[in-house]
Short mmCIF file of C-alpha atoms in Angstrom, two decimals:
data_model
loop_
_atom_site.label_atom_id
_atom_site.label_comp_id
_atom_site.label_asym_id
_atom_site.label_seq_id
_atom_site.Cartn_x
_atom_site.Cartn_y
_atom_site.Cartn_z
CA MET A 1 -0.60 24.73 3.37
CA ARG A 2 3.31 25.45 2.40
CA THR A 3 4.53 23.09 -0.59
CA ARG A 4 8.07 22.28 -1.14
CA SER A 5 8.80 20.99 -4.59
CA LEU A 6 12.06 18.92 -5.14
CA PRO A 7 14.83 20.30 -7.27
CA LEU A 8 16.68 17.42 -8.70
CA GLY A 9 20.45 17.21 -8.86
CA LEU A 10 21.18 18.94 -5.52
CA SER A 11 24.85 18.60 -4.33
CA PHE A 12 23.77 16.47 -1.07
CA PHE A 13 22.89 13.50 -3.62
CA THR A 14 22.91 13.14 -7.01
CA GLY A 15 22.32 10.03 -9.34
CA ILE A 16 22.33 6.54 -7.72
CA LEU A 17 25.96 5.88 -7.53
CA LEU A 18 27.30 4.04 -4.39
CA ALA A 19 30.95 4.41 -4.12
CA SER A 20 31.73 3.81 -0.72
CA THR A 21 29.06 1.23 0.64
CA THR A 22 27.81 -2.03 -0.49
CA LEU A 23 24.59 -4.15 -0.42
CA THR A 24 25.00 -7.58 1.05
CA ALA A 25 24.21 -10.54 -1.43
CA ALA A 26 22.19 -13.61 -0.25
CA PRO A 27 21.26 -16.77 -1.43
CA PRO A 28 18.53 -17.10 -4.30
CA LEU A 29 14.95 -16.94 -2.75
CA ARG A 30 12.64 -20.01 -3.37
CA PHE A 31 8.97 -19.74 -2.96
CA GLU A 32 6.26 -22.34 -2.35
CA THR A 33 2.74 -21.78 -3.44
CA GLN A 34 -0.51 -22.78 -1.62
CA GLU A 35 -3.92 -21.78 -2.79
CA ILE A 36 -6.43 -20.88 0.54
CA ASP A 37 -9.24 -19.96 -1.53
CA PRO A 38 -9.81 -20.54 -5.33
CA HIS A 39 -12.76 -18.16 -5.38
CA VAL A 40 -13.04 -15.75 -2.77
CA GLY A 41 -15.55 -13.67 -4.51
CA ASN A 42 -15.92 -12.02 -7.92
CA VAL A 43 -12.83 -9.57 -6.87
CA CYS A 44 -10.40 -10.10 -4.18
CA TYR A 45 -10.21 -6.32 -3.44
CA ALA A 46 -7.87 -6.44 -0.42
CA VAL A 47 -5.79 -8.78 1.98
CA THR A 48 -4.42 -8.28 5.17
CA THR A 49 -3.01 -10.28 8.33
CA ALA A 50 -4.26 -10.06 12.19
CA ASP A 51 -4.57 -12.44 15.02
CA VAL A 52 -8.34 -12.81 14.97
CA ASN A 53 -8.67 -15.42 17.24
CA GLY A 54 -6.12 -14.40 19.76
CA ASP A 55 -3.82 -17.72 19.44
CA GLY A 56 -0.74 -15.67 18.85
CA LYS A 57 -0.78 -16.85 15.02
CA PRO A 58 -1.37 -14.17 12.04
CA ASP A 59 -4.54 -15.17 10.50
CA VAL A 60 -5.08 -14.12 6.59
CA VAL A 61 -8.05 -11.65 6.15
CA ALA A 62 -9.55 -11.00 2.50
CA VAL A 63 -12.08 -8.58 1.14
CA SER A 64 -14.48 -9.40 -1.74
CA GLU A 65 -17.31 -7.25 -2.99
CA ASP A 66 -19.64 -8.39 -0.53
CA ALA A 67 -17.80 -10.10 2.09
CA VAL A 68 -15.08 -9.94 4.71
CA VAL A 69 -13.52 -13.26 5.74
CA TRP A 70 -10.70 -14.77 7.57
CA TYR A 71 -8.59 -17.87 7.23
CA GLU A 72 -7.34 -19.54 10.42
CA ASN A 73 -3.56 -20.11 10.86
CA PRO A 74 -2.39 -22.92 10.22
CA SER A 75 -5.45 -25.10 8.85
CA TRP A 76 -6.57 -21.73 6.77
CA THR A 77 -10.18 -22.71 7.60
CA LYS A 78 -12.36 -20.12 6.25
CA HIS A 79 -14.78 -18.09 8.57
CA ASP A 80 -17.15 -14.97 7.72
CA ILE A 81 -16.74 -11.86 9.58
CA VAL A 82 -19.56 -10.09 7.53
CA ARG A 83 -21.39 -11.13 4.40
CA GLY A 84 -23.92 -9.16 2.56
CA THR A 85 -24.37 -6.43 5.51
CA THR A 86 -22.37 -3.50 3.80
CA ALA A 87 -23.03 -1.39 0.77
CA LYS A 88 -21.55 -3.08 -1.96
CA ASP A 89 -18.68 -2.92 -2.95
CA ASN A 90 -16.32 -3.46 0.02
CA VAL A 91 -12.79 -2.12 -1.23
CA CYS A 92 -10.38 -1.48 1.69
CA ILE A 93 -9.65 -2.91 5.09
CA GLN A 94 -7.12 -2.51 8.15
CA PRO A 95 -6.86 -4.18 11.51
CA HIS A 96 -6.59 -2.53 14.84
CA ASP A 97 -8.11 -2.84 18.44
CA ILE A 98 -10.36 0.08 18.03
CA ASP A 99 -12.29 -0.23 21.17
CA GLY A 100 -9.53 -1.18 23.31
CA ASP A 101 -10.97 -4.71 24.59
CA GLY A 102 -7.79 -6.66 23.53
CA ARG A 103 -9.43 -8.27 20.39
CA ILE A 104 -8.60 -7.26 16.91
CA ASP A 105 -11.25 -4.98 15.03
CA PHE A 106 -11.16 -3.82 11.43
CA ALA A 107 -11.89 -0.43 10.05
CA LEU A 108 -13.69 -1.10 6.47
CA GLY A 109 -14.21 1.04 3.39
CA ALA A 110 -17.37 0.26 1.44
CA GLY A 111 -19.92 1.82 -1.26
CA TRP A 112 -16.96 1.55 -4.05
CA LYS A 113 -18.69 2.26 -7.19
CA PRO A 114 -16.31 4.24 -9.68
CA PRO A 115 -16.68 6.49 -11.54
CA ASP A 116 -19.42 7.91 -9.44
CA THR A 117 -17.56 10.92 -7.64
CA LYS A 118 -20.80 12.42 -6.19
CA THR A 119 -22.26 9.72 -4.00
CA PRO A 120 -20.69 9.31 -0.41
CA SER A 121 -18.96 6.12 0.14
CA THR A 122 -19.35 4.54 3.36
CA LEU A 123 -16.79 3.94 6.26
CA GLN A 124 -17.39 1.54 9.43
CA TRP A 125 -15.63 -0.66 11.89
CA LEU A 126 -16.41 -4.04 12.51
CA GLY A 127 -15.88 -5.34 16.12
CA ARG A 128 -17.20 -8.00 18.42
CA ASP A 129 -19.63 -8.00 21.09
CA LYS A 130 -19.28 -9.85 24.39
CA ALA A 131 -20.89 -13.05 22.80
CA GLY A 132 -18.31 -12.67 19.79
CA LYS A 133 -20.72 -11.77 17.33
CA TRP A 134 -19.40 -9.26 14.70
CA ARG A 135 -20.99 -5.72 14.73
CA ILE A 136 -20.94 -3.04 12.22
CA HIS A 137 -20.30 0.26 13.57
CA PRO A 138 -20.76 3.27 11.27
CA ILE A 139 -18.27 6.26 10.99
CA ARG A 140 -19.62 9.19 9.45
CA PHE A 141 -18.15 9.88 6.02
CA GLU A 142 -19.19 12.14 3.52
CA GLU A 143 -16.74 12.13 0.77
CA PRO A 144 -17.18 9.68 -2.55
CA THR A 145 -14.87 7.14 -3.88
CA LEU A 146 -13.33 5.94 -0.67
CA HIS A 147 -10.40 3.76 -1.67
CA ARG A 148 -7.58 3.35 0.77
CA ILE A 149 -7.36 3.30 4.66
CA ARG A 150 -4.36 3.30 6.87
CA TRP A 151 -3.70 3.33 10.70
CA GLY A 152 -0.89 5.09 11.97
CA ASP A 153 0.28 8.01 14.00
CA PRO A 154 1.19 10.89 11.85
CA LYS A 155 0.08 13.52 14.44
CA GLY A 156 2.30 12.29 16.89
CA THR A 157 -0.21 11.88 19.62
CA GLY A 158 0.84 8.37 20.76
CA ARG A 159 -2.37 6.83 19.58
CA LYS A 160 -3.29 5.51 16.16
CA GLN A 161 -5.53 7.46 13.69
CA LEU A 162 -7.43 6.56 10.78
CA ILE A 163 -6.08 8.09 7.59
CA VAL A 164 -8.48 7.89 4.96
CA THR A 165 -7.84 8.66 1.13
CA PRO A 166 -10.66 8.57 -1.67
CA LEU A 167 -9.56 8.06 -5.05
CA GLN A 168 -11.00 11.03 -6.73
CA GLY A 169 -12.09 14.53 -5.66
CA ARG A 170 -15.69 15.28 -5.46
CA GLY A 171 -17.43 16.00 -9.04
CA THR A 172 -14.30 15.40 -10.98
CA LYS A 173 -14.45 13.47 -14.42
CA GLY A 174 -12.26 11.56 -16.46
CA PRO A 175 -10.30 11.44 -18.88
CA ASN A 176 -8.35 14.21 -17.29
CA TRP A 177 -8.75 13.24 -13.54
CA GLY A 178 -6.21 15.95 -12.59
CA GLU A 179 -8.52 18.81 -12.73
CA GLY A 180 -11.18 20.04 -10.50
CA GLN A 181 -11.43 19.39 -6.57
CA GLY A 182 -8.61 17.65 -5.16
CA VAL A 183 -8.89 14.71 -3.09
CA ARG A 184 -9.69 15.27 0.98
CA VAL A 185 -6.90 13.20 2.76
CA LEU A 186 -8.67 12.86 6.32
CA VAL A 187 -6.78 11.91 9.51
CA LEU A 188 -9.37 10.65 12.07
CA ASP A 189 -9.17 10.21 15.64
CA VAL A 190 -10.96 7.34 17.63
CA PRO A 191 -13.30 8.98 20.05
CA LYS A 192 -13.36 8.07 23.66
CA ASP A 193 -16.55 5.91 22.66
CA PRO A 194 -15.69 4.39 19.30
CA ALA A 195 -19.44 3.38 18.72
CA ASP A 196 -19.94 7.24 18.36
CA PRO A 197 -20.11 7.81 14.65
CA ASN A 198 -18.93 11.21 14.68
CA TRP A 199 -15.15 10.54 14.60
CA PRO A 200 -12.94 13.88 14.93
CA ALA A 201 -11.28 14.55 11.59
CA GLU A 202 -8.52 16.78 10.41
CA LEU A 203 -7.81 17.72 6.87
CA ALA A 204 -4.08 16.89 5.75
CA ASP A 205 -4.51 17.89 2.26
CA ASP A 206 -6.85 18.51 -0.32
CA SER A 207 -4.51 19.53 -3.50
CA LEU A 208 -3.97 16.32 -5.12
CA HIS A 209 -5.94 14.35 -7.57
CA THR A 210 -6.21 10.52 -8.38
CA ILE A 211 -4.60 9.44 -4.85
CA HIS A 212 -4.50 5.63 -5.40
CA ASN A 213 -2.53 4.35 -2.43
CA LEU A 214 -0.74 5.48 0.59
CA GLN A 215 1.82 4.32 3.53
CA ILE A 216 2.07 5.79 6.95
CA ILE A 217 5.80 5.35 7.55
CA ASP A 218 8.78 7.41 9.11
CA VAL A 219 10.15 8.45 5.71
CA LYS A 220 12.40 11.22 7.22
CA ASN A 221 13.92 9.02 9.75
CA ASP A 222 13.31 11.04 12.55
CA GLY A 223 11.04 9.01 14.84
CA ARG A 224 7.70 10.29 13.54
CA GLU A 225 5.72 8.94 10.86
CA GLU A 226 4.56 10.86 7.76
CA ILE A 227 1.91 10.14 4.96
CA LEU A 228 3.78 8.75 1.61
CA LEU A 229 1.29 9.10 -1.20
CA ALA A 230 0.77 8.23 -4.98
CA ALA A 231 -1.11 10.62 -7.02
CA TRP A 232 -1.86 11.94 -10.57
CA GLU A 233 0.74 14.64 -9.51
CA GLY A 234 3.40 12.46 -8.76
CA VAL A 235 4.61 11.16 -5.15
CA PHE A 236 4.32 13.26 -2.09
CA VAL A 237 5.07 13.21 1.70
CA LEU A 238 2.50 15.02 3.99
CA ASP A 239 4.28 15.87 7.21
CA ARG A 240 2.57 17.45 10.41
CA THR A 241 4.52 19.92 12.41
CA PRO A 242 4.30 20.03 15.99
CA GLU A 243 2.22 23.13 15.74
CA GLY A 244 -0.28 21.23 13.72
CA ARG A 245 0.40 22.40 10.28
CA TRP A 246 0.60 19.96 7.46
CA LEU A 247 3.54 20.41 4.84
CA ARG A 248 3.55 18.57 1.65
CA THR A 249 6.58 17.68 -0.31
CA LYS A 250 6.78 16.38 -3.90
CA ILE A 251 9.39 13.78 -3.84
CA GLY A 252 8.77 12.29 -7.37
CA SER A 253 7.48 13.45 -10.49
CA GLY A 254 5.37 10.16 -11.40
CA ASN A 255 4.81 9.40 -15.36
CA GLN A 256 3.60 12.71 -16.81
CA GLU A 257 4.00 11.60 -20.47
CA THR A 258 1.37 9.03 -20.83
CA LYS A 259 -2.05 9.27 -21.83
CA PRO A 260 -4.53 9.38 -20.43
CA PHE A 261 -3.55 8.19 -16.94
CA LYS A 262 -0.68 9.99 -15.31
CA GLY A 263 1.20 10.22 -12.24
CA ALA A 264 1.67 7.30 -9.69
CA SER A 265 -0.32 4.46 -8.74
CA GLU A 266 0.93 2.24 -5.79
CA VAL A 267 3.81 3.28 -3.35
CA LYS A 268 6.10 1.94 -0.70
CA LEU A 269 9.23 2.79 0.98
CA GLY A 270 12.00 0.24 1.02
CA ARG A 271 15.18 0.30 3.21
CA LEU A 272 18.36 -0.39 2.22
CA ASN A 273 21.76 -1.44 4.12
CA ASP A 274 23.18 1.84 3.08
CA ASN A 275 23.57 5.11 5.28
CA ARG A 276 23.01 7.39 2.47
CA ARG A 277 19.49 6.28 0.77
CA ASP A 278 16.24 4.17 0.92
CA TYR A 279 14.18 3.80 -2.19
CA VAL A 280 10.54 4.59 -2.91
CA ALA A 281 8.89 2.06 -5.12
CA THR A 282 5.76 2.95 -7.09
CA ILE A 283 3.69 1.76 -10.33
CA GLU A 284 3.65 4.33 -12.98
CA PRO A 285 1.39 5.97 -14.29
CA TRP A 286 -1.95 5.32 -12.49
CA HIS A 287 -2.88 1.86 -13.27
CA GLY A 288 0.35 1.80 -15.30
CA HIS A 289 2.91 -0.48 -16.77
CA GLN A 290 6.11 0.51 -15.07
CA VAL A 291 7.87 -0.37 -11.80
CA VAL A 292 9.71 2.51 -10.97
CA VAL A 293 12.07 3.46 -8.03
CA TYR A 294 13.01 6.73 -6.56
CA PRO A 295 16.50 6.14 -4.40
CA GLY A 296 17.07 8.79 -1.88
CA LYS A 297 16.94 10.14 1.56
CA TRP A 298 15.79 13.17 3.42
CA VAL A 299 18.92 15.71 4.14
CA ALA A 300 20.09 16.84 7.60
CA ASP A 301 17.90 19.52 7.99
CA GLY A 302 14.81 17.84 6.71
CA THR A 303 13.73 20.49 4.01
CA GLU A 304 14.22 18.14 0.82
CA MET A 305 14.42 14.86 -0.49
CA VAL A 306 16.60 14.07 -3.25
CA MET A 307 14.98 11.32 -5.53
CA MET A 308 15.55 10.60 -9.15
CA ARG A 309 13.48 8.32 -11.18
CA GLN A 310 14.40 5.08 -12.23
CA VAL A 311 12.30 2.67 -14.34
CA ILE A 312 13.25 -1.00 -13.35
CA ALA A 313 10.56 -2.94 -15.40
CA GLU A 314 8.10 -2.46 -18.04
CA PRO A 315 5.67 -3.48 -19.18
CA VAL A 316 3.86 -4.85 -15.96
CA THR A 317 0.21 -4.41 -17.30
CA TRP A 318 -1.77 -2.95 -14.77
CA GLY A 319 0.51 -3.20 -11.94
CA HIS A 320 -1.74 -2.96 -8.76
CA ALA A 321 0.32 -4.10 -5.76
CA VAL A 322 3.50 -2.77 -4.21
CA TRP A 323 5.12 -4.23 -1.03
CA THR A 324 8.69 -4.04 0.38
CA ALA A 325 10.15 -6.61 3.08
CA ASN A 326 13.43 -8.12 3.85
CA LEU A 327 12.61 -11.62 2.33
CA ASP A 328 16.22 -13.40 2.53
CA ASP A 329 19.36 -13.14 4.62
CA ASP A 330 20.51 -9.87 3.75
CA PRO A 331 19.77 -6.47 5.47
CA ASP A 332 18.07 -4.83 2.16
CA ASP A 333 14.37 -4.73 1.65
CA GLU A 334 13.07 -6.81 -1.63
CA LEU A 335 10.32 -5.08 -3.61
CA ILE A 336 7.23 -7.27 -4.30
CA ILE A 337 4.99 -6.38 -7.33
CA GLY A 338 1.56 -7.73 -7.99
CA GLN A 339 0.72 -7.64 -11.80
CA ARG A 340 -3.37 -7.84 -12.50
CA ASP A 341 -3.40 -8.38 -16.21
CA PRO A 342 -1.21 -10.27 -18.81
CA ASN A 343 1.05 -8.43 -21.08
CA PRO A 344 0.70 -8.19 -24.85
CA LYS A 345 2.37 -11.28 -26.54
CA GLY A 346 5.70 -10.86 -27.22
CA SER A 347 6.49 -8.38 -24.72
CA ALA A 348 9.80 -8.69 -22.83
CA GLY A 349 10.05 -10.50 -19.41
CA PRO A 350 7.47 -12.67 -17.88
CA ARG A 351 3.77 -12.30 -19.40
CA GLY A 352 1.95 -12.46 -16.10
CA PRO A 353 -0.54 -11.78 -14.55
CA GLY A 354 1.35 -12.54 -11.29
CA VAL A 355 3.53 -11.87 -8.22
CA PHE A 356 7.14 -11.00 -9.32
CA LEU A 357 10.10 -9.93 -6.97
CA PHE A 358 12.80 -7.50 -7.44
CA ASP A 359 15.92 -8.05 -5.15
CA PRO A 360 18.34 -4.67 -4.87
CA LYS A 361 21.85 -5.32 -5.99
CA LEU A 362 24.96 -3.02 -6.98
CA ASP A 363 26.28 -3.47 -10.40
CA GLU A 364 30.12 -3.34 -11.22
CA LYS A 365 30.18 0.45 -11.13
CA GLY A 366 28.16 0.85 -7.66
CA ASN A 367 24.81 1.59 -9.41
CA LEU A 368 21.64 0.21 -7.79
CA THR A 369 19.92 -2.52 -9.67
CA PHE A 370 17.11 -4.87 -9.03
CA ASP A 371 17.36 -8.90 -10.07
CA ARG A 372 13.91 -9.97 -10.98
CA LEU A 373 12.37 -13.28 -9.71
CA SER A 374 8.90 -14.60 -10.88
CA ILE A 375 7.26 -16.07 -7.86
CA ASP A 376 3.66 -16.62 -9.66
CA ASP A 377 3.63 -16.10 -13.57
CA GLY A 378 0.28 -16.87 -14.75
CA GLY A 379 -1.91 -18.01 -11.53
CA MET A 380 -2.62 -14.37 -9.94
CA GLY A 381 -4.37 -11.59 -11.25
CA CYS A 382 -2.98 -9.67 -8.58
CA GLU A 383 -5.09 -6.72 -6.97
CA ASP A 384 -3.34 -6.72 -3.54
CA ALA A 385 -0.51 -8.41 -1.64
CA LEU A 386 1.66 -8.01 1.14
CA ALA A 387 4.44 -9.98 3.34
CA THR A 388 4.51 -11.10 6.87
CA ASP A 389 5.85 -14.34 8.77
CA LEU A 390 2.94 -16.63 8.91
CA ASN A 391 4.68 -19.68 10.40
CA GLY A 392 7.02 -18.10 12.79
CA ASP A 393 10.55 -19.10 11.12
CA GLY A 394 11.61 -15.72 10.78
CA ARG A 395 11.17 -15.16 6.99
CA ALA A 396 8.20 -13.04 5.63
CA ASP A 397 5.93 -15.06 3.63
CA ILE A 398 3.89 -13.29 0.88
CA ILE A 399 0.07 -13.21 0.66
CA ALA A 400 -1.82 -11.98 -2.39
CA GLY A 401 -5.41 -11.73 -3.71
CA GLY A 402 -6.61 -11.85 -7.25
CA ARG A 403 -9.18 -9.91 -9.17
CA SER A 404 -9.56 -11.78 -12.47
CA THR A 405 -8.39 -15.02 -10.96
CA HIS A 406 -10.77 -14.44 -7.89
CA ASN A 407 -8.26 -16.30 -5.52
CA VAL A 408 -6.17 -16.22 -2.37
CA ARG A 409 -2.83 -17.60 -2.19
CA ILE A 410 0.03 -17.90 0.39
CA TYR A 411 3.79 -17.93 -1.35
CA TRP A 412 5.73 -19.61 1.52
CA ASN A 413 9.20 -18.34 1.81
CA ARG A 414 11.61 -21.47 1.75
CA LYS A 415 15.17 -21.15 2.61
CA PRO A 416 17.19 -22.55 -0.20
#
């Protein structure tokens, strides 16, 4: 493993000044709230979307501690996929046609029971038999604290792999979760027979701790996907060379000043109408109170990223969802933040919990700033959120699931 640390202040790009380009302004955004489930379970651990019934419309899928359910677009009628048949708690889900039958399947992580860092979690996929009945197919998995999964092609094979990240390394203990065995980031290939539980696995990295989230995306703008990670040690990119070596690059420090938790928690890449940079957005530290962006871009030779840490909002108590999407008529990605707990009374800004939007702008000096919009202040103890166009009007809507509020809501993007 070759590590490439990021020296700040390289001449390629310093600070966040844009002297020669502009971001395009758009009319103010407006959202309409629809609650499609007031109580999905004790916790709504995850939400996603997929065309479950094959009618061409994206349905909403939610994960609770003991069930996976889907809500049929546009009536939002609730259907069970599985209930009471997986190891509690279910914690993460990702859709993909795993068996190639033309119908959507789901990879599901379960057996979530922190802070147990010794007992293996369970990994499985959910698919339908010829009669349409959902079946559970185990995938061999021996790591504890399985927490996040993503489909993508970081190996560049042309077929999607399942990227799996536990939260903690085996046998680690708090409060200093940054010591001991690192988290094993695994890249699993779907075998010729997906029902075979022995999916081939490749180790991408095992040096980092408390990996809370990841994204599979073309960070380098080179036509290949990389693994973007938020960890105790900061923000990292894992990149696989054509020869099969994994390179680890640090692109952001995370918050290393706080105690007991450190680093970064959630992570997403946002695109800007700017040929010099994008931004990586995080919550910091782990389960933290700061919304942070790292504006920057890979240099031409692909050896470094120059990203400087910019706190754009605090406090955001127990920030627990980050998503980026183009929600308006400009070409820039807006930043969506989910807040799980209310801020202390008297804190600056909205109290929450809820869902908040940050719209990238340039100030009079050409610096990147973000305007803040409250989408839901108090009605969503947000555990997870995403954005996609649910009604075909060409505008991404927001879907969120709550922990303390137990609910699932859609925030319809209504053009002003």
